[in-house]
mmCIF file of C-alpha atoms and ligand atoms in Angstrom:
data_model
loop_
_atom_site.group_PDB
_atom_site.id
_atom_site.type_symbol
_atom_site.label_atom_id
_atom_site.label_comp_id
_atom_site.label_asym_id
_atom_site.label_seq_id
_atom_site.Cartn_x
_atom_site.Cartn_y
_atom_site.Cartn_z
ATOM 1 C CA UNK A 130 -18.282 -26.581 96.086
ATOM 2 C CA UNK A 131 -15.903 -26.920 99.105
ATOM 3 C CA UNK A 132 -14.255 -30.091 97.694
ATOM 4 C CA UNK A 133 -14.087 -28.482 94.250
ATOM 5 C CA UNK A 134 -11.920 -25.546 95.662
ATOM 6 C CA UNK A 135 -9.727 -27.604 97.902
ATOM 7 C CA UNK A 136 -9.216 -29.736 94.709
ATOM 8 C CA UNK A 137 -8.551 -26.369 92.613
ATOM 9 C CA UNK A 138 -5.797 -25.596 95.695
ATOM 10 C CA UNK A 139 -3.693 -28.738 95.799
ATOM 11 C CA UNK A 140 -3.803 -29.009 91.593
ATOM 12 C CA UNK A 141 -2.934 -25.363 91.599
ATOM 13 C CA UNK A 142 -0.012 -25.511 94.288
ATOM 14 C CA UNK A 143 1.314 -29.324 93.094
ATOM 15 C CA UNK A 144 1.591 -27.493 89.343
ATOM 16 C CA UNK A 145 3.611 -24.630 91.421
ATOM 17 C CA UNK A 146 5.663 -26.668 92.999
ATOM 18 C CA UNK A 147 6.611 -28.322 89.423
ATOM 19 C CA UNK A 148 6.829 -24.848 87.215
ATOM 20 C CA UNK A 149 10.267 -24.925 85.754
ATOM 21 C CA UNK A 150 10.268 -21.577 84.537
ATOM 22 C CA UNK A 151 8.498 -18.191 85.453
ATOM 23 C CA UNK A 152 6.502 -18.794 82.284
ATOM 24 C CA UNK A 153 5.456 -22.104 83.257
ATOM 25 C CA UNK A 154 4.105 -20.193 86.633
ATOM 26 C CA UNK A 155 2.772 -17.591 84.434
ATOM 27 C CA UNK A 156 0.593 -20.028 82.625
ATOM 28 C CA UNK A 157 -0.173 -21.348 85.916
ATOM 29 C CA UNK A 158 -1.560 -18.423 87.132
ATOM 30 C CA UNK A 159 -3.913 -17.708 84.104
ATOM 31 C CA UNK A 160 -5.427 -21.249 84.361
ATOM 32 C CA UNK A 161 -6.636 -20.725 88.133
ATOM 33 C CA UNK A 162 -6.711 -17.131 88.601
ATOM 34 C CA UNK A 163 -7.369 -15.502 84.972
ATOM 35 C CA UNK A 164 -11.035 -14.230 84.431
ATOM 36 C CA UNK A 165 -11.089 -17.377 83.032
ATOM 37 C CA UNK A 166 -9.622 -19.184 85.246
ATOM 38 C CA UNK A 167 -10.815 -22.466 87.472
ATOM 39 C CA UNK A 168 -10.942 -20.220 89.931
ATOM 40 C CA UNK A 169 -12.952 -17.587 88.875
ATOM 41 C CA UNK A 170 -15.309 -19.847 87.169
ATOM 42 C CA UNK A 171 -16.763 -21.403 90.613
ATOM 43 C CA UNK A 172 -16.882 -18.110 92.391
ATOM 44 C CA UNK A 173 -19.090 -17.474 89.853
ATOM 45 C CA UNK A 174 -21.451 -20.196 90.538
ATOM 46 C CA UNK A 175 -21.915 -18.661 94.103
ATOM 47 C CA UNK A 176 -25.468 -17.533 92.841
ATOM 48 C CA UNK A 177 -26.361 -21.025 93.591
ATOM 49 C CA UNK A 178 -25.409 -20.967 97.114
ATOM 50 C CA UNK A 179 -27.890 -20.606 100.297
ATOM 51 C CA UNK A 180 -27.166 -17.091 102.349
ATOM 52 C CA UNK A 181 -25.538 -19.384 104.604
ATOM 53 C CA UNK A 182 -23.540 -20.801 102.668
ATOM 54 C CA UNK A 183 -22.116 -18.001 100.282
ATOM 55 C CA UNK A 184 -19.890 -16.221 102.933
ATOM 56 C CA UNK A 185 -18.402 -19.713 104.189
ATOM 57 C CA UNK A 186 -17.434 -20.322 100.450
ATOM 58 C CA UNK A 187 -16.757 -17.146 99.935
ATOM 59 C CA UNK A 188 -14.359 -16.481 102.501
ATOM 60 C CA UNK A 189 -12.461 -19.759 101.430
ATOM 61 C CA UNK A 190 -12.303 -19.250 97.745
ATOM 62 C CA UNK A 191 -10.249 -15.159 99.056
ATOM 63 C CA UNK A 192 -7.963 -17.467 101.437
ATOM 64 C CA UNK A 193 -7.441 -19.956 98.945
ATOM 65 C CA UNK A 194 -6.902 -17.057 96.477
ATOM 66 C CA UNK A 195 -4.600 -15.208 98.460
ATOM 67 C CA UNK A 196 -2.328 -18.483 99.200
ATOM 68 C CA UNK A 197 -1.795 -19.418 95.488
ATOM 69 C CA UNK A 198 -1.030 -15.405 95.066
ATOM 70 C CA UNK A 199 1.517 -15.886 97.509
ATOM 71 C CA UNK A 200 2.854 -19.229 96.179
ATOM 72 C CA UNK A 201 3.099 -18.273 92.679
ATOM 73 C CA UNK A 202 5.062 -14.665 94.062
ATOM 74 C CA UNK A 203 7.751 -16.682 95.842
ATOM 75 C CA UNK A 204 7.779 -19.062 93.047
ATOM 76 C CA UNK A 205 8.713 -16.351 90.971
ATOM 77 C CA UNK A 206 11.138 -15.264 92.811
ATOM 78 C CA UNK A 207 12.934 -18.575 93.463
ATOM 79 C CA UNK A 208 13.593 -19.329 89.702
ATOM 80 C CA UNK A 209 14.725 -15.942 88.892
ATOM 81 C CA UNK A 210 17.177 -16.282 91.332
ATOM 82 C CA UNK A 211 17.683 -19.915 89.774
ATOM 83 C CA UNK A 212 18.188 -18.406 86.520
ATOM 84 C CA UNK A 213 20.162 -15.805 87.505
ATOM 85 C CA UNK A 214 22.788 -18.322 89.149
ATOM 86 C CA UNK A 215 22.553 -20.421 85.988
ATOM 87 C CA UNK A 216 23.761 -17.146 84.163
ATOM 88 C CA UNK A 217 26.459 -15.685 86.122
ATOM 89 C CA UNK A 218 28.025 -19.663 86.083
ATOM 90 C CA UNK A 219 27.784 -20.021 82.097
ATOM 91 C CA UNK A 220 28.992 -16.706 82.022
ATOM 92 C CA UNK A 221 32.092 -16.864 84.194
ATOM 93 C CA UNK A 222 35.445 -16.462 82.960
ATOM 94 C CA UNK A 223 38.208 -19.013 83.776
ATOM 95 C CA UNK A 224 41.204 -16.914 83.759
ATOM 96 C CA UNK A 225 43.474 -20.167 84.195
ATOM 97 C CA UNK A 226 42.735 -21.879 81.200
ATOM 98 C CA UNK A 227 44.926 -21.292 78.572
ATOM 99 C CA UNK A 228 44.271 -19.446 75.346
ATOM 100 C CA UNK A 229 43.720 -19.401 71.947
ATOM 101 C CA UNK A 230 46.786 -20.503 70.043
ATOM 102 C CA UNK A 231 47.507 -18.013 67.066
ATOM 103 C CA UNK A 232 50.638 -18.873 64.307
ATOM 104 C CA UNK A 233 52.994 -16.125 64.320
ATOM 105 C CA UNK A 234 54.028 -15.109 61.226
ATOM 106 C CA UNK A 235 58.253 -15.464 60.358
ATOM 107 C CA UNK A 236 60.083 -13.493 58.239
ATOM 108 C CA UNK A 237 60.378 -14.735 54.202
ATOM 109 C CA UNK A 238 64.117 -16.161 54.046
ATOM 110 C CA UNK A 239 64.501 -13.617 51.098
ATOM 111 C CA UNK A 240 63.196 -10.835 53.540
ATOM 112 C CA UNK A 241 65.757 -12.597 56.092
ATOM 113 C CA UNK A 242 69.004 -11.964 53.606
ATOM 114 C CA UNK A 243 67.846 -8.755 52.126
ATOM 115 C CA UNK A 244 67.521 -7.320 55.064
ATOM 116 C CA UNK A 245 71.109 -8.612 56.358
ATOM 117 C CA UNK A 246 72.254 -6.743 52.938
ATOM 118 C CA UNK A 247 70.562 -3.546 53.710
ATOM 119 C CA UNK A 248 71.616 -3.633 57.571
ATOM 120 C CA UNK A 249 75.852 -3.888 55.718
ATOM 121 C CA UNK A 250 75.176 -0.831 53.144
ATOM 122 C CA UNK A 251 73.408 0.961 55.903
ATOM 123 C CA UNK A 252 76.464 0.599 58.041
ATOM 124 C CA UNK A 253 78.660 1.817 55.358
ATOM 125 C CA UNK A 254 76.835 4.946 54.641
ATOM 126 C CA UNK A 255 74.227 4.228 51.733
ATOM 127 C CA UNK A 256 70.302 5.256 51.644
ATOM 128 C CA UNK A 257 67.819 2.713 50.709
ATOM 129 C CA UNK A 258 66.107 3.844 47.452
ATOM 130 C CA UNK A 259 62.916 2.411 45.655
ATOM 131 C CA UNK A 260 61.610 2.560 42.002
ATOM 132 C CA UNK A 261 58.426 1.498 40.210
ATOM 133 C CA UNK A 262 58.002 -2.094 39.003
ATOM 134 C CA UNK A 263 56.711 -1.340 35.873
ATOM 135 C CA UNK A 264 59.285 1.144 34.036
ATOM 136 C CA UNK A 265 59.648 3.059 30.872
ATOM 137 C CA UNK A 266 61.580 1.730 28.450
ATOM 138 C CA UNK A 267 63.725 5.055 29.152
ATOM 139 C CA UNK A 268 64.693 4.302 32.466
ATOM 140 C CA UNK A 269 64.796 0.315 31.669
ATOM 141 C CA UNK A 270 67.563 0.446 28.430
ATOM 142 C CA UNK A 271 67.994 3.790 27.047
ATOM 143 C CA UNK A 272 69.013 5.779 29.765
ATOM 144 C CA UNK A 273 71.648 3.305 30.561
ATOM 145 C CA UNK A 274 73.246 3.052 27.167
ATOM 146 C CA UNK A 275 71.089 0.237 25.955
ATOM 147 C CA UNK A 276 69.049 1.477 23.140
ATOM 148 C CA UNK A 277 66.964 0.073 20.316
ATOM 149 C CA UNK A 278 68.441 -3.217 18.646
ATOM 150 C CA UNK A 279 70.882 -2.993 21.175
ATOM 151 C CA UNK A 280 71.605 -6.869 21.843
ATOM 152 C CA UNK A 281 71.935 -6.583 25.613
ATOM 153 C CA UNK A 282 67.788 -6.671 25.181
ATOM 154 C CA UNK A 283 67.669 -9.699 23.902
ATOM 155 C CA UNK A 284 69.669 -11.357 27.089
ATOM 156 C CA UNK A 285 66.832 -9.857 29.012
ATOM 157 C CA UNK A 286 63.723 -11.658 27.906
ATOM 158 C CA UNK A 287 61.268 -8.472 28.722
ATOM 159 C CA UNK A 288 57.624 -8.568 29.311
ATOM 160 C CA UNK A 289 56.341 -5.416 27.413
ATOM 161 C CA UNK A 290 53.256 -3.644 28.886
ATOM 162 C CA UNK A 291 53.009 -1.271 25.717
ATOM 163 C CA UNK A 292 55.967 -0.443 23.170
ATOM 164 C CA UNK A 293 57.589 2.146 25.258
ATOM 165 C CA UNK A 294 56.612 0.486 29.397
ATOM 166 C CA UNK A 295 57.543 -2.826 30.663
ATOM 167 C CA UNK A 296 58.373 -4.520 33.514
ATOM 168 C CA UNK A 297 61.806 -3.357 34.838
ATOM 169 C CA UNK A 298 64.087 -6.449 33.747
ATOM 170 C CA UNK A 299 66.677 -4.916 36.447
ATOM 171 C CA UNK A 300 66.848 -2.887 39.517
ATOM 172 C CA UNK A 301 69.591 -0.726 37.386
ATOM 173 C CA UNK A 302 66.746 2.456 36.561
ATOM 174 C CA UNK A 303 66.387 3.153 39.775
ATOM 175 C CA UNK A 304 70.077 4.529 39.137
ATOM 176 C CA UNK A 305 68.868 6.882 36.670
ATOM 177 C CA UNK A 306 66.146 7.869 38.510
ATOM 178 C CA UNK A 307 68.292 8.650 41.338
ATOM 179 C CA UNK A 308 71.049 10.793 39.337
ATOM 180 C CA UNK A 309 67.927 12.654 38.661
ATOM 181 C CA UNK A 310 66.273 13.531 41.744
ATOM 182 C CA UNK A 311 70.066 14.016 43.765
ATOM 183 C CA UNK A 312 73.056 15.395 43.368
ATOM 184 C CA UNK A 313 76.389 13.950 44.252
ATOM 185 C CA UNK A 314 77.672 13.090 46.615
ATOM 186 C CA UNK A 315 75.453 9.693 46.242
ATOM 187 C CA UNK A 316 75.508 6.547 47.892
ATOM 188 C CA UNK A 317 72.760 4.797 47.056
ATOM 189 C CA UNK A 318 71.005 0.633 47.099
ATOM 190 C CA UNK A 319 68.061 0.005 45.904
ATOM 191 C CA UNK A 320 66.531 -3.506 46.331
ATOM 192 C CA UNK A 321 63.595 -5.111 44.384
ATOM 193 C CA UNK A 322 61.523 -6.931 42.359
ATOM 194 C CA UNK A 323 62.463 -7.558 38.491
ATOM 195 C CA UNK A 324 60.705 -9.453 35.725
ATOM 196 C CA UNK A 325 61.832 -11.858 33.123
ATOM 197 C CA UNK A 326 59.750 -13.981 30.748
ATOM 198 C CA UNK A 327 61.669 -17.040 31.497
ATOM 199 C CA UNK A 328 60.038 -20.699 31.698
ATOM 200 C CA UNK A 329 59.796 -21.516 35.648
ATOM 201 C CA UNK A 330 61.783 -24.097 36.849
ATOM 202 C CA UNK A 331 64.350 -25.379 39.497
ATOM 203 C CA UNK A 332 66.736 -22.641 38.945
ATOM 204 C CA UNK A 333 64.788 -20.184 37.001
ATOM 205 C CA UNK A 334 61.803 -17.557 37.710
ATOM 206 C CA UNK A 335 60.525 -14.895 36.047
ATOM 207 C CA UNK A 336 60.061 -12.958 38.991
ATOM 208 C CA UNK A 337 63.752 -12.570 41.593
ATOM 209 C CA UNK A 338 65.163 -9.758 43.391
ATOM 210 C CA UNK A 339 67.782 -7.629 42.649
ATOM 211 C CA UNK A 340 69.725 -5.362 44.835
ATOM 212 C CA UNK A 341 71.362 -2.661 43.009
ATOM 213 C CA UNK A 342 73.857 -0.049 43.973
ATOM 214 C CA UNK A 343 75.415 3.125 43.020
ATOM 215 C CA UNK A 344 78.243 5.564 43.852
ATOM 216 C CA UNK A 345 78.609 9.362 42.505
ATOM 217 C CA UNK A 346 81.299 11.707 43.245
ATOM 218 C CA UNK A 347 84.264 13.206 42.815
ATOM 219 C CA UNK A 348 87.277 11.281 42.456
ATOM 220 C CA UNK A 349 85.654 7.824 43.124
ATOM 221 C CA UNK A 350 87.809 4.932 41.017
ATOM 222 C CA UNK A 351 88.130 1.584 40.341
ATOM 223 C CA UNK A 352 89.761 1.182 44.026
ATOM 224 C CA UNK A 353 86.798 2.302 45.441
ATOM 225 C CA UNK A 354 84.017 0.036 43.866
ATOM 226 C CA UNK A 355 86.591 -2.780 45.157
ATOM 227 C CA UNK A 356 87.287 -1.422 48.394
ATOM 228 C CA UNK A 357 83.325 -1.416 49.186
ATOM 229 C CA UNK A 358 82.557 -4.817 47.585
ATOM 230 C CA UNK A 359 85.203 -6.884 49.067
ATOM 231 C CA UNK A 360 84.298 -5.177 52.393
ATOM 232 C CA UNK A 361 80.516 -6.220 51.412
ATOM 233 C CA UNK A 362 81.403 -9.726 50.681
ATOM 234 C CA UNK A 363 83.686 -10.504 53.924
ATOM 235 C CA UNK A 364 80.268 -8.796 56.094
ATOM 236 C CA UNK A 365 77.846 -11.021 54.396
ATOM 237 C CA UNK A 366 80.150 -14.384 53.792
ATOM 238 C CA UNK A 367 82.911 -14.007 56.594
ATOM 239 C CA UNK A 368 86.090 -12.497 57.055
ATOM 240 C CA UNK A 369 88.067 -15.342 55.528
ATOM 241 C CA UNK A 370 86.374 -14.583 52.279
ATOM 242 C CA UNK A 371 88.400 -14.290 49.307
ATOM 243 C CA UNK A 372 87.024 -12.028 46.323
ATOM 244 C CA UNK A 373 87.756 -11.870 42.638
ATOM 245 C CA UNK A 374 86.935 -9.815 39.839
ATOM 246 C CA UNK A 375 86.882 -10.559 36.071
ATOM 247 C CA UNK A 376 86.835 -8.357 33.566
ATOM 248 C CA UNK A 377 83.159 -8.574 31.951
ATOM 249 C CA UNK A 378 80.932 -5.935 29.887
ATOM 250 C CA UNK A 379 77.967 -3.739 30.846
ATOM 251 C CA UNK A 380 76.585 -1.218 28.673
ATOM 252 C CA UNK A 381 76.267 1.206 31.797
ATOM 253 C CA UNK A 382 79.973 0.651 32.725
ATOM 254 C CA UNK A 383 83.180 0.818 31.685
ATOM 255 C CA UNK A 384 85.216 -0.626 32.510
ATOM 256 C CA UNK A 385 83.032 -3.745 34.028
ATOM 257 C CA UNK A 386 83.617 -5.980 36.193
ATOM 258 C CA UNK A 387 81.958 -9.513 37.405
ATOM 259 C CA UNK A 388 82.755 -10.343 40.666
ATOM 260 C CA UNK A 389 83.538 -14.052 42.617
ATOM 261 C CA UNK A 390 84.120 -15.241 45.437
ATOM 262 C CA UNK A 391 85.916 -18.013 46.036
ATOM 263 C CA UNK A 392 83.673 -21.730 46.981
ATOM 264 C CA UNK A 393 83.053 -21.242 50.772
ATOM 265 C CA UNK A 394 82.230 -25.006 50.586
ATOM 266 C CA UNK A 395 85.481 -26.325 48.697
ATOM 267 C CA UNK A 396 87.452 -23.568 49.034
ATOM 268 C CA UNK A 397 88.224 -23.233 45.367
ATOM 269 C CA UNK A 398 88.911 -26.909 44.920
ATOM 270 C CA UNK A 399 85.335 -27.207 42.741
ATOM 271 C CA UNK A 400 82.369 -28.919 44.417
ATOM 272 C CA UNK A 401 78.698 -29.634 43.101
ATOM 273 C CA UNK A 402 77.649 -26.053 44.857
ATOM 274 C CA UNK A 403 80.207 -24.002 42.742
ATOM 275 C CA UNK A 404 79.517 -26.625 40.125
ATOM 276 C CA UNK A 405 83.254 -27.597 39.463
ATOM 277 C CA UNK A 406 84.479 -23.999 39.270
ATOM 278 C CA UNK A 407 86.035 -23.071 42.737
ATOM 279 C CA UNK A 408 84.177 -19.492 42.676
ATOM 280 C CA UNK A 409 80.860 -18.168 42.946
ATOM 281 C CA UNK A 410 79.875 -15.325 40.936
ATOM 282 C CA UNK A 411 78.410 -12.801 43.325
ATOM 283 C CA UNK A 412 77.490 -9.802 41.109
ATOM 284 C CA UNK A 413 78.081 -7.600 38.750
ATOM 285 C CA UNK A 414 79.715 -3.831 38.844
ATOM 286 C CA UNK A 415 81.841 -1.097 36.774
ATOM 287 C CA UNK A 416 82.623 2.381 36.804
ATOM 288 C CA UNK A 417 78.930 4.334 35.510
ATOM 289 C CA UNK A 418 79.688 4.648 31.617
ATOM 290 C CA UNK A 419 80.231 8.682 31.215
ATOM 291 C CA UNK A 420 77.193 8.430 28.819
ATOM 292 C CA UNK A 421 74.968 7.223 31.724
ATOM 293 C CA UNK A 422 76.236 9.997 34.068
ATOM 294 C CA UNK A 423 75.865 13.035 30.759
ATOM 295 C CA UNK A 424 72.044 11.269 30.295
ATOM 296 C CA UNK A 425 71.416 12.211 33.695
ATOM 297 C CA UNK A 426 72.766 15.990 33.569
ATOM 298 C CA UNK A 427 76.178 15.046 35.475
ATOM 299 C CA UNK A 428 79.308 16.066 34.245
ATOM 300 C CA UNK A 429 81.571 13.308 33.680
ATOM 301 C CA UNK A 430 84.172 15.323 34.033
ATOM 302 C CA UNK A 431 83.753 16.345 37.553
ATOM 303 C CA UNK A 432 81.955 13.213 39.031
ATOM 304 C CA UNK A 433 83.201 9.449 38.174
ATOM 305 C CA UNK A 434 80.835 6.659 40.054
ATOM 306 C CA UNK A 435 80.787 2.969 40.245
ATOM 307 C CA UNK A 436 77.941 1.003 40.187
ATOM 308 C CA UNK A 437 77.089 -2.516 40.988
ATOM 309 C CA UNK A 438 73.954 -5.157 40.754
ATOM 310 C CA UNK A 439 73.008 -8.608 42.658
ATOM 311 C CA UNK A 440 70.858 -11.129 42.534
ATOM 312 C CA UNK A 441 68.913 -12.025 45.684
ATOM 313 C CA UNK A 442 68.023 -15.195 45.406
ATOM 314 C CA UNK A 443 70.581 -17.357 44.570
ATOM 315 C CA UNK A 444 72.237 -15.935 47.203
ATOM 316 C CA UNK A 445 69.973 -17.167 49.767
ATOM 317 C CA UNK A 446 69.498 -20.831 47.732
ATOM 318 C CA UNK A 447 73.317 -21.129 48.445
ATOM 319 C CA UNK A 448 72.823 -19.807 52.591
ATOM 320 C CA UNK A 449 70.346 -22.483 53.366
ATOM 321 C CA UNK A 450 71.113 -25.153 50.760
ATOM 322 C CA UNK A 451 67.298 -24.448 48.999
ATOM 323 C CA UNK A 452 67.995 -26.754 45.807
ATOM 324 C CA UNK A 453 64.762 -25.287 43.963
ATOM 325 C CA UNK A 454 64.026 -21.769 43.540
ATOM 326 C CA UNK A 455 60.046 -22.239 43.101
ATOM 327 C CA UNK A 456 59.828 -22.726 47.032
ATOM 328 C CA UNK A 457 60.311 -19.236 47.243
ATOM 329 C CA UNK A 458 56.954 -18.176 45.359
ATOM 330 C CA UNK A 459 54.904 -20.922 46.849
ATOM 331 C CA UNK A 460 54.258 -19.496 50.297
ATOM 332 C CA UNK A 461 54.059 -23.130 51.786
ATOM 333 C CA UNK A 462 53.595 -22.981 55.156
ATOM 334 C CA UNK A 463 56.130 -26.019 55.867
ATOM 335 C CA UNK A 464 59.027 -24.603 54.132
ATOM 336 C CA UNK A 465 58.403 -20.859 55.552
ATOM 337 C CA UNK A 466 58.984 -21.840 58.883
ATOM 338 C CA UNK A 467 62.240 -23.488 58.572
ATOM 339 C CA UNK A 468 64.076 -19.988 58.912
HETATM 340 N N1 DAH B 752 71.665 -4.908 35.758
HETATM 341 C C1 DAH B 752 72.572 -6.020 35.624
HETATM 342 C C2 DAH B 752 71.799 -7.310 35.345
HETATM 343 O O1 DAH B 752 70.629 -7.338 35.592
HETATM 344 C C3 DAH B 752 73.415 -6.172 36.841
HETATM 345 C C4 DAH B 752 74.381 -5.067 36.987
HETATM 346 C C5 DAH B 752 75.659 -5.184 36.476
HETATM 347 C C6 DAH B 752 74.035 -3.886 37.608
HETATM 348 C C7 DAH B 752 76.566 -4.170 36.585
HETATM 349 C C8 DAH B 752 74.951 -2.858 37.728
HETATM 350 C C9 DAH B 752 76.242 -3.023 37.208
HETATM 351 O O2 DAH B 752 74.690 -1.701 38.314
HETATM 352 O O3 DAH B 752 77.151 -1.980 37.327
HETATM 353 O O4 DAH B 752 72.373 -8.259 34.922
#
């Protein structure tokens, strides 16, 4: 029985002495120590033994008891402190190595121009106004002197949401809207989206960006709309500029006006970017019809206004030589981060 408990110690304390985890020990301790352990099992054979021999035994199988206690304590102890390093070095934090790369975003090269064109107005005195996308046909046509049959529609291929809303074909209601909700004096832009159901291609999109502008008070003239638009045109294409402007028709104005400016890259001679013509048509403008101002409860014969209207993006095609005007719409990464 002596042999059999020395043989119980060394098994007990080699399988210790190899636990790699405190659950590993745990076991351990069931197998020689649990009621049904090795352990307990030949102390309870001590029936067997002489009178002589049971305290010998006896007091062995305690000391042995006691020393595999005290082994499997420490061992305990040892590989929670082994985890606990193992933790704290998987969990520390390398402040010097460097971080997570994240793309920042760039501005939209329309974004880029428009907001050059809002920065020049806002210089010269004019609030930025917005209107609603989709319009009534009111605001769209009638209200500016285009109604029914009128063929000035059928230059602006509409998309019709039901017979009397659409999808503004032009920044322009945003005037009327305006003339309702202020009173002169006004000086007003109002950038934005506008809709056409053209066929997409190179140099066409039924969705573009118009900027539109407006002027109401008294005594403002012809002089004035040119006064503003050649000071426009020299802030966004250079002081050297030179600007024209062609009689043209608008329902909403009379009289109208187109308005060039001469080839920046030929310098009137004709190149492939003016396309043989010397000038660039910019935008178009005119004094606000007296009808416009009357359909908006102003009295034409107090207040005169001009009014004027651009479009966006073939003015930024022409700033960073963009030959197709799809590459706007396609959010492509690639081209985006040219600007
Ligand atoms: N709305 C016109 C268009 O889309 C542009 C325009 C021309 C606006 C003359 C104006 C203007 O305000 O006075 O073609």
């Amino acid at each position: 029985m002596k042999e059999a408990l020395e043989q119980i110690r060394t098994a007990a304390l080699d399988a210790i002495a190899q636990a790699e985890n405190s659950r590993a020990v745990d076991d351990i301790k069931v197998k020689f120590l649990g009621k049904k352990g090795e352990l307990t099992s030949i102390l309870k054979q001590m029936g067997k033994l002489s009178a002589e021999e049971r305290p010998v035994i006896g007091q062995l199988a305690n000391q042995i008891r006691g020393e595999l206690e005290q082994s499997i304590a420490a061992a305990q102890q040892q590989l929670k402190e082994k985890q606990l390093l193992a933790q704290i070095k998987a969990e520390t934090l390398d402040v010097t190595m460097p971080g997570k790369k994240f793309d920042l975003g760039k501005k939209h090269p329309l974004t880029l121009v428009m907001d050059e064109i809002k920065e020049i107005f806002l210089g010269m005195g004019f609030d930025v106004v917005d209107g609603p996308e989709v319009e009534l046909d009111y605001y769209n046509f009638e209200a500016l002197n285009i109604p029914k049959n009128h063929p000035a529609r059928d230059t602006q291929d509409t998309f019709y949401i039901t017979e009397n809303t659409l999808l503004r074909t032009q920044t322009s209601p945003v005037q009327i809207r305006t003339m309702e909700q202020r009173k002169p004096p006004i000086r007003v832009i109002s950038p934005g989206r506008v809709f056409r159901s053209d066929a997409l291609d190179a140099t066409h999109s039924p969705v573009f960006h118009q900027i539109e502008g407006l002027v109401v008070d008294k005594n403002i003239t012809m002089s004035d709309l040119k006064g503003t638009l050649e000071l426009f045109i020299k802030k966004l294409y250079g002081e050297d500029s030179v600007v024209r402007f062609r009689p043209h028709h608008f329902p909403f104005t009379e009289p109208s006006a187109e308005t060039d400016v001469m080839c920046f890259h030929c310098h009137g001679k004709g190149c492939r970017l003016c396309k043989g013509e010397g000038w660039i048509e910019i935008l178009g403008a005119g004094m606000v019809h007296p009808k416009v101002l009357e359909n908006c409860g102003i009295d034409p014969e107090e207040y005169s206004g001009f009014a004027f209207g651009m479009g966006l993006e073939r003015v930024v095609m022409r700033r960073f030589a963009i030959d197709d005007i799809r590459l706007f719409f396609e959010n492509d990464k690639r081209f985006l981060e040219q600007f």
